[in-house]
PDB file of C-alpha atoms in Angstrom:
ATOM      1  CA  MET A 285      59.466 -11.134  98.918  1.00 44.00           C
ATOM      2  CA  SER A 286      62.266 -13.741  99.342  1.00 43.00           C
ATOM      3  CA  ALA A 287      65.138 -13.144 101.741  1.00 46.00           C
ATOM      4  CA  ASP A 288      67.483 -12.773  98.810  1.00 45.00           C
ATOM      5  CA  SER A 289      65.242 -10.215  97.134  1.00 42.00           C
ATOM      6  CA  LYS A 290      64.751  -8.347 100.436  1.00 46.00           C
ATOM      7  CA  GLN A 291      68.577  -8.158 100.926  1.00 47.00           C
ATOM      8  CA  LEU A 292      69.105  -6.850  97.333  1.00 43.00           C
ATOM      9  CA  SER A 293      66.169  -4.406  97.652  1.00 44.00           C
ATOM     10  CA  ASP A 294      67.740  -2.985 100.781  1.00 49.00           C
ATOM     11  CA  LYS A 295      71.065  -2.415  98.974  1.00 41.00           C
ATOM     12  CA  LEU A 296      69.355  -0.799  95.993  1.00 43.00           C
ATOM     13  CA  ASP A 297      67.185   1.379  98.277  1.00 47.00           C
ATOM     14  CA  GLY A 298      70.305   3.024  99.680  1.00 43.00           C
ATOM     15  CA  ALA A 299      71.448   3.790  96.159  1.00 38.00           C
ATOM     16  CA  THR A 300      68.175   5.272  95.081  1.00 46.00           C
ATOM     17  CA  LYS A 301      67.040   7.338  98.074  1.00 42.00           C
ATOM     18  CA  GLN A 302      68.765  10.494  96.861  1.00 40.00           C
ATOM     19  CA  SER A 303      67.073  10.354  93.497  1.00 54.00           C
ATOM     20  CA  GLY A 304      63.784   9.142  94.959  1.00 76.00           C
ATOM     21  CA  ASP A 305      63.519   6.735  92.038  1.00 90.00           C
ATOM     22  CA  ALA A 306      63.055   3.299  93.717  1.00 91.00           C
ATOM     23  CA  TYR A 307      63.506  -0.010  92.050  1.00 90.00           C
ATOM     24  CA  LEU A 308      60.329  -1.956  91.495  1.00 92.00           C
ATOM     25  CA  ALA A 309      61.787  -4.733  89.442  1.00 88.00           C
ATOM     26  CA  LEU A 310      65.210  -5.816  90.667  1.00 79.00           C
ATOM     27  CA  PRO A 311      68.279  -6.827  88.588  1.00 80.00           C
ATOM     28  CA  PRO A 312      68.393 -10.342  87.348  1.00 70.00           C
ATOM     29  CA  GLY A 313      69.361 -12.870  90.009  1.00 57.00           C
ATOM     30  CA  GLU A 314      70.380 -16.461  90.211  1.00 55.00           C
ATOM     31  CA  CYS A 315      66.926 -17.784  89.507  1.00 49.00           C
ATOM     32  CA  CYS A 316      67.127 -16.194  86.025  1.00 52.00           C
ATOM     33  CA  MET A 317      69.351 -19.070  85.038  1.00 50.00           C
ATOM     34  CA  LYS A 318      66.653 -21.635  85.624  1.00 56.00           C
ATOM     35  CA  GLY A 319      64.774 -23.078  82.682  1.00 51.00           C
ATOM     36  CA  THR A 320      64.054 -25.721  80.065  1.00 53.00           C
ATOM     37  CA  LEU A 321      64.933 -25.720  76.408  1.00 53.00           C
ATOM     38  CA  HIS A 322      62.010 -26.005  74.039  1.00 60.00           C
ATOM     39  CA  GLU A 323      61.556 -28.129  70.928  1.00 73.00           C
ATOM     40  CA  GLY A 324      61.427 -26.816  67.335  1.00 86.00           C
ATOM     41  CA  GLU A 325      63.605 -25.416  64.576  1.00 92.00           C
ATOM     42  CA  PRO A 326      63.927 -21.602  64.372  1.00 96.00           C
ATOM     43  CA  ARG A 327      63.267 -20.285  60.900  1.00 96.00           C
ATOM     44  CA  GLY A 328      64.806 -16.792  61.075  1.00 97.00           C
ATOM     45  CA  SER A 329      68.248 -15.586  60.066  1.00 98.00           C
ATOM     46  CA  PHE A 330      70.925 -13.139  61.331  1.00 98.00           C
ATOM     47  CA  GLU A 331      72.191  -9.905  59.948  1.00 98.00           C
ATOM     48  CA  SER A 332      73.999  -6.933  61.401  1.00 98.00           C
ATOM     49  CA  ILE A 333      71.987  -3.784  62.221  1.00 98.00           C
ATOM     50  CA  ALA A 334      73.646  -0.831  63.833  1.00 98.00           C
ATOM     51  CA  ASP A 335      76.694  -3.033  64.273  1.00 98.00           C
ATOM     52  CA  VAL A 336      74.763  -5.445  66.445  1.00 98.00           C
ATOM     53  CA  GLU A 337      73.960  -9.116  65.375  1.00 98.00           C
ATOM     54  CA  THR A 338      70.181  -9.259  64.921  1.00 98.00           C
ATOM     55  CA  TYR A 339      67.767 -12.167  64.559  1.00 98.00           C
ATOM     56  CA  ILE A 340      65.142 -11.478  61.920  1.00 98.00           C
ATOM     57  CA  VAL A 341      62.113 -13.570  61.203  1.00 98.00           C
ATOM     58  CA  LYS A 342      59.473 -12.623  58.679  1.00 98.00           C
ATOM     59  CA  PRO A 343      55.801 -13.595  58.535  1.00 97.00           C
ATOM     60  CA  LYS A 344      54.818 -16.329  56.167  1.00 94.00           C
ATOM     61  CA  ASP A 345      53.989 -15.388  52.664  1.00 95.00           C
ATOM     62  CA  GLY A 346      50.718 -13.572  52.450  1.00 96.00           C
ATOM     63  CA  LYS A 347      50.361 -13.360  56.279  1.00 96.00           C
ATOM     64  CA  GLY A 348      52.162 -10.099  57.029  1.00 98.00           C
ATOM     65  CA  ASN A 349      50.410  -7.116  58.569  1.00 98.00           C
ATOM     66  CA  GLY A 350      53.102  -4.579  57.694  1.00 98.00           C
ATOM     67  CA  ASN A 351      54.067  -3.981  61.325  1.00 98.00           C
ATOM     68  CA  ILE A 352      57.238  -4.646  63.241  1.00 99.00           C
ATOM     69  CA  ILE A 353      58.023  -6.086  66.786  1.00 99.00           C
ATOM     70  CA  LEU A 354      61.324  -5.158  68.423  1.00 99.00           C
ATOM     71  CA  TYR A 355      62.462  -7.982  70.719  1.00 98.00           C
ATOM     72  CA  TYR A 356      64.572  -7.344  73.764  1.00 98.00           C
ATOM     73  CA  ALA A 357      66.169 -10.609  75.197  1.00 98.00           C
ATOM     74  CA  ASP A 358      66.487 -11.883  78.692  1.00 96.00           C
ATOM     75  CA  VAL A 359      69.902 -12.919  80.115  1.00 95.00           C
ATOM     76  CA  TRP A 360      69.833 -16.038  77.981  1.00 94.00           C
ATOM     77  CA  GLY A 361      70.170 -13.907  74.911  1.00 95.00           C
ATOM     78  CA  MET A 362      69.815 -15.360  71.508  1.00 96.00           C
ATOM     79  CA  PHE A 363      68.899 -19.023  72.252  1.00 94.00           C
ATOM     80  CA  LYS A 364      66.364 -21.490  70.921  1.00 93.00           C
ATOM     81  CA  ASN A 365      63.457 -20.566  73.150  1.00 93.00           C
ATOM     82  CA  GLY A 366      63.811 -16.922  72.308  1.00 96.00           C
ATOM     83  CA  PHE A 367      64.039 -17.744  68.542  1.00 97.00           C
ATOM     84  CA  LEU A 368      60.850 -19.773  68.795  1.00 96.00           C
ATOM     85  CA  ILE A 369      59.008 -17.081  70.646  1.00 97.00           C
ATOM     86  CA  MET A 370      60.050 -14.554  67.955  1.00 97.00           C
ATOM     87  CA  ASP A 371      58.922 -17.015  65.331  1.00 97.00           C
ATOM     88  CA  GLY A 372      55.591 -17.191  67.097  1.00 96.00           C
ATOM     89  CA  PHE A 373      55.195 -13.443  66.883  1.00 97.00           C
ATOM     90  CA  ALA A 374      56.099 -13.671  63.172  1.00 97.00           C
ATOM     91  CA  ASP A 375      53.428 -16.403  62.636  1.00 96.00           C
ATOM     92  CA  ALA A 376      50.922 -13.778  63.918  1.00 98.00           C
ATOM     93  CA  GLY A 377      51.859 -11.512  60.984  1.00 98.00           C
ATOM     94  CA  TYR A 378      54.705  -9.340  62.325  1.00 98.00           C
ATOM     95  CA  LEU A 379      58.233  -8.832  61.094  1.00 98.00           C
ATOM     96  CA  VAL A 380      60.239  -9.580  64.301  1.00 98.00           C
ATOM     97  CA  VAL A 381      63.766  -8.318  65.004  1.00 98.00           C
ATOM     98  CA  GLY A 382      65.832  -9.062  68.135  1.00 98.00           C
ATOM     99  CA  LEU A 383      69.249  -7.659  68.922  1.00 98.00           C
ATOM    100  CA  ASP A 384      72.014  -9.565  70.634  1.00 98.00           C
ATOM    101  CA  TYR A 385      73.170  -6.938  73.104  1.00 98.00           C
ATOM    102  CA  PHE A 386      75.211  -9.599  74.827  1.00 98.00           C
ATOM    103  CA  ARG A 387      77.383  -9.917  71.685  1.00 98.00           C
ATOM    104  CA  GLY A 388      77.648 -13.643  71.768  1.00 97.00           C
ATOM    105  CA  ASP A 389      78.175 -13.751  75.533  1.00 97.00           C
ATOM    106  CA  PRO A 390      74.819 -14.937  77.011  1.00 96.00           C
ATOM    107  CA  VAL A 391      74.780 -16.105  80.618  1.00 94.00           C
ATOM    108  CA  TRP A 392      74.401 -19.768  79.683  1.00 92.00           C
ATOM    109  CA  LYS A 393      77.952 -19.837  78.337  1.00 94.00           C
ATOM    110  CA  HIS A 394      79.121 -19.311  81.862  1.00 95.00           C
ATOM    111  CA  ARG A 395      76.520 -21.205  83.859  1.00 92.00           C
ATOM    112  CA  LYS A 396      74.266 -23.821  82.466  1.00 84.00           C
ATOM    113  CA  HIS A 397      71.850 -23.521  85.429  1.00 82.00           C
ATOM    114  CA  GLN A 398      71.731 -21.642  88.713  1.00 79.00           C
ATOM    115  CA  LYS A 399      73.619 -24.287  90.662  1.00 84.00           C
ATOM    116  CA  ASP A 400      76.277 -24.843  88.041  1.00 87.00           C
ATOM    117  CA  THR A 401      79.733 -24.245  89.545  1.00 88.00           C
ATOM    118  CA  THR A 402      81.865 -26.226  87.071  1.00 93.00           C
ATOM    119  CA  THR A 403      81.386 -24.484  83.679  1.00 94.00           C
ATOM    120  CA  GLU A 404      83.177 -21.341  84.872  1.00 94.00           C
ATOM    121  CA  PRO A 405      83.935 -21.569  88.602  1.00 93.00           C
ATOM    122  CA  ASN A 406      85.029 -18.017  88.905  1.00 94.00           C
ATOM    123  CA  PHE A 407      82.240 -16.442  86.890  1.00 94.00           C
ATOM    124  CA  ASP A 408      81.321 -13.052  88.227  1.00 94.00           C
ATOM    125  CA  TYR A 409      77.626 -12.654  87.513  1.00 93.00           C
ATOM    126  CA  GLU A 410      77.467  -9.037  88.806  1.00 93.00           C
ATOM    127  CA  ALA A 411      80.403  -7.913  86.589  1.00 96.00           C
ATOM    128  CA  TRP A 412      78.782  -9.710  83.613  1.00 96.00           C
ATOM    129  CA  LYS A 413      75.509  -7.777  84.135  1.00 95.00           C
ATOM    130  CA  ARG A 414      77.247  -4.419  84.558  1.00 96.00           C
ATOM    131  CA  LYS A 415      79.239  -4.877  81.306  1.00 97.00           C
ATOM    132  CA  HIS A 416      76.240  -5.837  79.168  1.00 98.00           C
ATOM    133  CA  TRP A 417      73.924  -3.359  80.757  1.00 97.00           C
ATOM    134  CA  ALA A 418      76.295  -0.527  79.849  1.00 97.00           C
ATOM    135  CA  PHE A 419      76.566  -1.659  76.272  1.00 98.00           C
ATOM    136  CA  ALA A 420      72.803  -2.224  75.821  1.00 98.00           C
ATOM    137  CA  ALA A 421      71.932   1.227  77.245  1.00 97.00           C
ATOM    138  CA  GLU A 422      73.830   2.849  74.400  1.00 98.00           C
ATOM    139  CA  ALA A 423      73.194   0.317  71.657  1.00 98.00           C
ATOM    140  CA  VAL A 424      69.373  -0.096  71.911  1.00 98.00           C
ATOM    141  CA  PRO A 425      68.298   3.448  70.927  1.00 98.00           C
ATOM    142  CA  LYS A 426      70.640   3.428  67.929  1.00 98.00           C
ATOM    143  CA  TRP A 427      69.504  -0.009  66.963  1.00 98.00           C
ATOM    144  CA  ASN A 428      65.788   0.941  67.276  1.00 98.00           C
ATOM    145  CA  GLN A 429      66.326   3.822  64.854  1.00 98.00           C
ATOM    146  CA  ALA A 430      68.338   1.709  62.405  1.00 98.00           C
ATOM    147  CA  VAL A 431      65.577  -0.926  62.286  1.00 98.00           C
ATOM    148  CA  LYS A 432      63.084   1.734  61.423  1.00 98.00           C
ATOM    149  CA  ASP A 433      65.294   3.183  58.815  1.00 98.00           C
ATOM    150  CA  LYS A 434      65.881  -0.193  57.175  1.00 98.00           C
ATOM    151  CA  TYR A 435      62.536  -1.935  57.446  1.00 98.00           C
ATOM    152  CA  GLY A 436      59.902   0.643  58.152  1.00 98.00           C
ATOM    153  CA  ASN A 437      57.981   3.104  55.995  1.00 97.00           C
ATOM    154  CA  SER A 438      55.420   5.790  56.492  1.00 97.00           C
ATOM    155  CA  SER A 439      52.627   3.303  57.343  1.00 97.00           C
ATOM    156  CA  THR A 440      54.659   0.935  59.585  1.00 98.00           C
ATOM    157  CA  LYS A 441      53.658   0.607  63.225  1.00 98.00           C
ATOM    158  CA  TYR A 442      55.904  -0.678  65.937  1.00 99.00           C
ATOM    159  CA  ALA A 443      55.439  -2.773  69.119  1.00 99.00           C
ATOM    160  CA  CYS A 444      58.090  -4.085  71.478  1.00 99.00           C
ATOM    161  CA  VAL A 445      58.389  -7.033  73.846  1.00 98.00           C
ATOM    162  CA  GLY A 446      61.044  -7.784  76.394  1.00 98.00           C
ATOM    163  CA  TYR A 447      61.787 -10.368  78.973  1.00 98.00           C
ATOM    164  CA  CYS A 448      63.683  -9.942  82.310  1.00 96.00           C
ATOM    165  CA  PHE A 449      66.771  -7.917  81.309  1.00 97.00           C
ATOM    166  CA  GLY A 450      64.921  -6.532  78.336  1.00 98.00           C
ATOM    167  CA  ALA A 451      61.986  -4.965  80.181  1.00 98.00           C
ATOM    168  CA  PRO A 452      63.535  -1.526  80.639  1.00 98.00           C
ATOM    169  CA  TYR A 453      63.935  -1.087  76.926  1.00 98.00           C
ATOM    170  CA  VAL A 454      60.202  -1.815  76.465  1.00 98.00           C
ATOM    171  CA  CYS A 455      59.444   0.957  78.884  1.00 98.00           C
ATOM    172  CA  ASP A 456      61.930   3.312  77.359  1.00 98.00           C
ATOM    173  CA  SER A 457      60.430   2.616  73.873  1.00 98.00           C
ATOM    174  CA  LEU A 458      56.970   3.421  75.109  1.00 98.00           C
ATOM    175  CA  ALA A 459      58.136   6.567  76.799  1.00 98.00           C
ATOM    176  CA  ASP A 460      59.978   8.073  73.836  1.00 98.00           C
ATOM    177  CA  GLY A 461      57.382   7.131  71.223  1.00 97.00           C
ATOM    178  CA  THR A 462      59.341   4.483  69.404  1.00 98.00           C
ATOM    179  CA  CYS A 463      56.542   1.996  69.814  1.00 98.00           C
ATOM    180  CA  ALA A 464      52.756   2.254  69.854  1.00 98.00           C
ATOM    181  CA  ALA A 465      52.390  -0.635  72.293  1.00 99.00           C
ATOM    182  CA  GLY A 466      54.643  -2.784  74.408  1.00 99.00           C
ATOM    183  CA  ALA A 467      54.774  -5.864  76.614  1.00 99.00           C
ATOM    184  CA  PHE A 468      57.136  -7.480  79.079  1.00 98.00           C
ATOM    185  CA  GLY A 469      57.326 -10.774  80.816  1.00 98.00           C
ATOM    186  CA  HIS A 470      58.828 -11.286  84.335  1.00 97.00           C
ATOM    187  CA  PRO A 471      60.723  -8.031  84.264  1.00 97.00           C
ATOM    188  CA  ALA A 472      64.002  -6.853  85.837  1.00 96.00           C
ATOM    189  CA  PHE A 473      65.839  -3.520  86.198  1.00 95.00           C
ATOM    190  CA  LEU A 474      62.736  -1.366  86.422  1.00 98.00           C
ATOM    191  CA  LYS A 475      62.435   1.800  88.489  1.00 97.00           C
ATOM    192  CA  GLU A 476      59.324   3.771  89.439  1.00 98.00           C
ATOM    193  CA  SER A 477      60.233   6.335  86.742  1.00 98.00           C
ATOM    194  CA  HIS A 478      59.811   3.595  84.027  1.00 98.00           C
ATOM    195  CA  PHE A 479      56.123   3.519  85.003  1.00 98.00           C
ATOM    196  CA  TYR A 480      55.642   7.222  85.424  1.00 98.00           C
ATOM    197  CA  ASN A 481      57.261   7.963  82.043  1.00 98.00           C
ATOM    198  CA  LEU A 482      55.061   5.679  79.935  1.00 98.00           C
ATOM    199  CA  LYS A 483      53.239   7.317  77.101  1.00 98.00           C
ATOM    200  CA  ASN A 484      51.852   4.277  75.286  1.00 98.00           C
ATOM    201  CA  PRO A 485      50.074   1.093  76.487  1.00 98.00           C
ATOM    202  CA  LEU A 486      51.876  -1.623  78.394  1.00 99.00           C
ATOM    203  CA  PHE A 487      51.045  -5.324  78.874  1.00 99.00           C
ATOM    204  CA  LEU A 488      52.577  -6.899  82.006  1.00 98.00           C
ATOM    205  CA  SER A 489      52.859 -10.701  81.904  1.00 98.00           C
ATOM    206  CA  CYS A 490      53.799 -11.838  85.400  1.00 98.00           C
ATOM    207  CA  ALA A 491      54.534 -14.803  87.598  1.00 98.00           C
ATOM    208  CA  GLU A 492      53.173 -15.163  91.093  1.00 98.00           C
ATOM    209  CA  ILE A 493      56.665 -16.402  92.284  1.00 96.00           C
ATOM    210  CA  ASP A 494      59.184 -13.843  91.092  1.00 96.00           C
ATOM    211  CA  HIS A 495      62.231 -12.654  93.034  1.00 92.00           C
ATOM    212  CA  THR A 496      62.780  -9.609  90.700  1.00 94.00           C
ATOM    213  CA  PHE A 497      59.160  -8.471  90.599  1.00 97.00           C
ATOM    214  CA  PRO A 498      57.440  -9.682  93.853  1.00 96.00           C
ATOM    215  CA  THR A 499      53.872  -8.944  94.646  1.00 97.00           C
ATOM    216  CA  GLU A 500      54.551  -5.784  96.681  1.00 97.00           C
ATOM    217  CA  PHE A 501      56.629  -4.251  93.901  1.00 97.00           C
ATOM    218  CA  ARG A 502      54.163  -5.301  91.280  1.00 98.00           C
ATOM    219  CA  ASN A 503      51.320  -3.680  93.286  1.00 98.00           C
ATOM    220  CA  ARG A 504      53.299  -0.435  93.622  1.00 98.00           C
ATOM    221  CA  ALA A 505      53.786  -0.432  89.804  1.00 98.00           C
ATOM    222  CA  ILE A 506      50.081  -0.912  89.242  1.00 98.00           C
ATOM    223  CA  ASP A 507      49.323   1.874  91.801  1.00 98.00           C
ATOM    224  CA  ILE A 508      51.520   4.200  89.726  1.00 98.00           C
ATOM    225  CA  LEU A 509      49.800   3.163  86.479  1.00 98.00           C
ATOM    226  CA  ASN A 510      46.352   3.742  87.936  1.00 98.00           C
ATOM    227  CA  ALA A 511      47.256   7.107  89.520  1.00 98.00           C
ATOM    228  CA  GLU A 512      48.781   8.310  86.254  1.00 98.00           C
ATOM    229  CA  HIS A 513      45.925   7.000  84.131  1.00 98.00           C
ATOM    230  CA  LYS A 514      48.257   4.852  81.949  1.00 98.00           C
ATOM    231  CA  ARG A 515      46.831   2.176  79.653  1.00 98.00           C
ATOM    232  CA  TYR A 516      47.861  -1.200  80.803  1.00 98.00           C
ATOM    233  CA  TYR A 517      46.878  -4.942  81.109  1.00 98.00           C
ATOM    234  CA  LEU A 518      48.076  -7.066  84.004  1.00 98.00           C
ATOM    235  CA  GLN A 519      48.360 -10.821  83.576  1.00 98.00           C
ATOM    236  CA  VAL A 520      49.490 -12.851  86.615  1.00 98.00           C
ATOM    237  CA  PHE A 521      49.811 -16.672  86.545  1.00 98.00           C
ATOM    238  CA  GLN A 522      49.593 -18.397  89.934  1.00 98.00           C
ATOM    239  CA  GLY A 523      52.116 -21.142  90.687  1.00 98.00           C
ATOM    240  CA  VAL A 524      54.755 -20.279  88.093  1.00 97.00           C
ATOM    241  CA  GLU A 525      58.146 -18.615  88.552  1.00 96.00           C
ATOM    242  CA  HIS A 526      60.271 -15.925  86.958  1.00 96.00           C
ATOM    243  CA  GLY A 527      61.155 -17.102  83.461  1.00 95.00           C
ATOM    244  CA  PHE A 528      57.843 -18.956  82.731  1.00 96.00           C
ATOM    245  CA  ALA A 529      57.180 -17.091  79.484  1.00 96.00           C
ATOM    246  CA  LEU A 530      60.419 -18.081  77.867  1.00 95.00           C
ATOM    247  CA  ARG A 531      61.746 -21.111  79.841  1.00 92.00           C
ATOM    248  CA  GLY A 532      58.820 -22.931  81.376  1.00 92.00           C
ATOM    249  CA  ASP A 533      58.856 -26.710  81.248  1.00 93.00           C
ATOM    250  CA  PRO A 534      56.950 -27.703  78.088  1.00 91.00           C
ATOM    251  CA  ASN A 535      56.386 -31.168  79.597  1.00 92.00           C
ATOM    252  CA  ASP A 536      54.330 -29.683  82.357  1.00 95.00           C
ATOM    253  CA  PRO A 537      50.853 -28.915  80.980  1.00 95.00           C
ATOM    254  CA  TYR A 538      50.246 -25.942  83.170  1.00 97.00           C
ATOM    255  CA  GLU A 539      53.639 -24.302  82.501  1.00 96.00           C
ATOM    256  CA  ARG A 540      53.192 -24.917  78.774  1.00 95.00           C
ATOM    257  CA  TYR A 541      49.757 -23.321  78.978  1.00 96.00           C
ATOM    258  CA  THR A 542      51.029 -20.216  80.738  1.00 97.00           C
ATOM    259  CA  LYS A 543      53.820 -19.792  78.263  1.00 96.00           C
ATOM    260  CA  GLU A 544      51.352 -20.082  75.388  1.00 96.00           C
ATOM    261  CA  LYS A 545      48.770 -17.713  76.967  1.00 97.00           C
ATOM    262  CA  SER A 546      51.500 -15.107  77.673  1.00 97.00           C
ATOM    263  CA  LEU A 547      52.437 -15.160  73.990  1.00 97.00           C
ATOM    264  CA  SER A 548      48.890 -15.093  72.652  1.00 97.00           C
ATOM    265  CA  GLY A 549      47.860 -12.397  75.105  1.00 98.00           C
ATOM    266  CA  ILE A 550      50.688 -10.136  73.910  1.00 98.00           C
ATOM    267  CA  VAL A 551      49.781 -10.849  70.298  1.00 98.00           C
ATOM    268  CA  GLU A 552      46.169  -9.818  70.936  1.00 98.00           C
ATOM    269  CA  TRP A 553      47.343  -6.652  72.712  1.00 98.00           C
ATOM    270  CA  PHE A 554      49.628  -5.597  69.791  1.00 98.00           C
ATOM    271  CA  ASP A 555      46.917  -6.474  67.323  1.00 98.00           C
ATOM    272  CA  PHE A 556      44.435  -4.165  69.026  1.00 98.00           C
ATOM    273  CA  TRP A 557      46.751  -1.171  69.591  1.00 98.00           C
ATOM    274  CA  LEU A 558      48.427  -1.240  66.255  1.00 98.00           C
ATOM    275  CA  SER A 559      45.087  -1.318  64.549  1.00 98.00           C
ATOM    276  CA  GLN A 560      43.958   1.950  66.068  1.00 96.00           C
TER     277      GLN A 560
END
């Protein structure tokens, strides 16, 4: 664990001792603002669902499988890389919907990268996280139900995927039965209870170098999943950092490979569980 992660973990530990529900994936940190923009033209569109702007991308004609993926964004929110990842899931046959719980206020509007001090010199990252965390916690369950009401039918099955900030909503949607299968990449904001409460299968796509989900926390999560006999699949890529699945450098062959394998692995996971 890095010195920064250790310091933050110590602070959080004091806040969670009374409840006994320790953090295993820490809140997003400065390194969550690292990344590279990808090439391509998103093909989805926006509409309002449950009063939240939502990106919607449909499978190509004749390619749909009738099922839906709920997408929970990282701190970069609705940006090109996220759109292209959602388009990739749609190319695999799913209707994909992703809500903008940042309401047009993603972190990149305040800092272009982790060392940026000029875009907004007085930007308070912690206050920004608290504000959007509070909104998302209330908005996501309502939005989930609204998506089902609008686009689902009696035969529709649901999966969910989240990155960083979005990981807790994946676990929540697997705990309350909203989704039949879920996946997250380089997660944040997860407590032990998120793993104890899972009722449906979880795919964990992880980086070796991750300040929010370091090896010892990841191992503890796996220990819980094993002890509780939860269905899971763990994927760990050596040599990549937090953000690889959305913001890896496409000009680096290995980073491009890990991003693509994360996406294809999640698709295969969803295809299997939603066919059962």
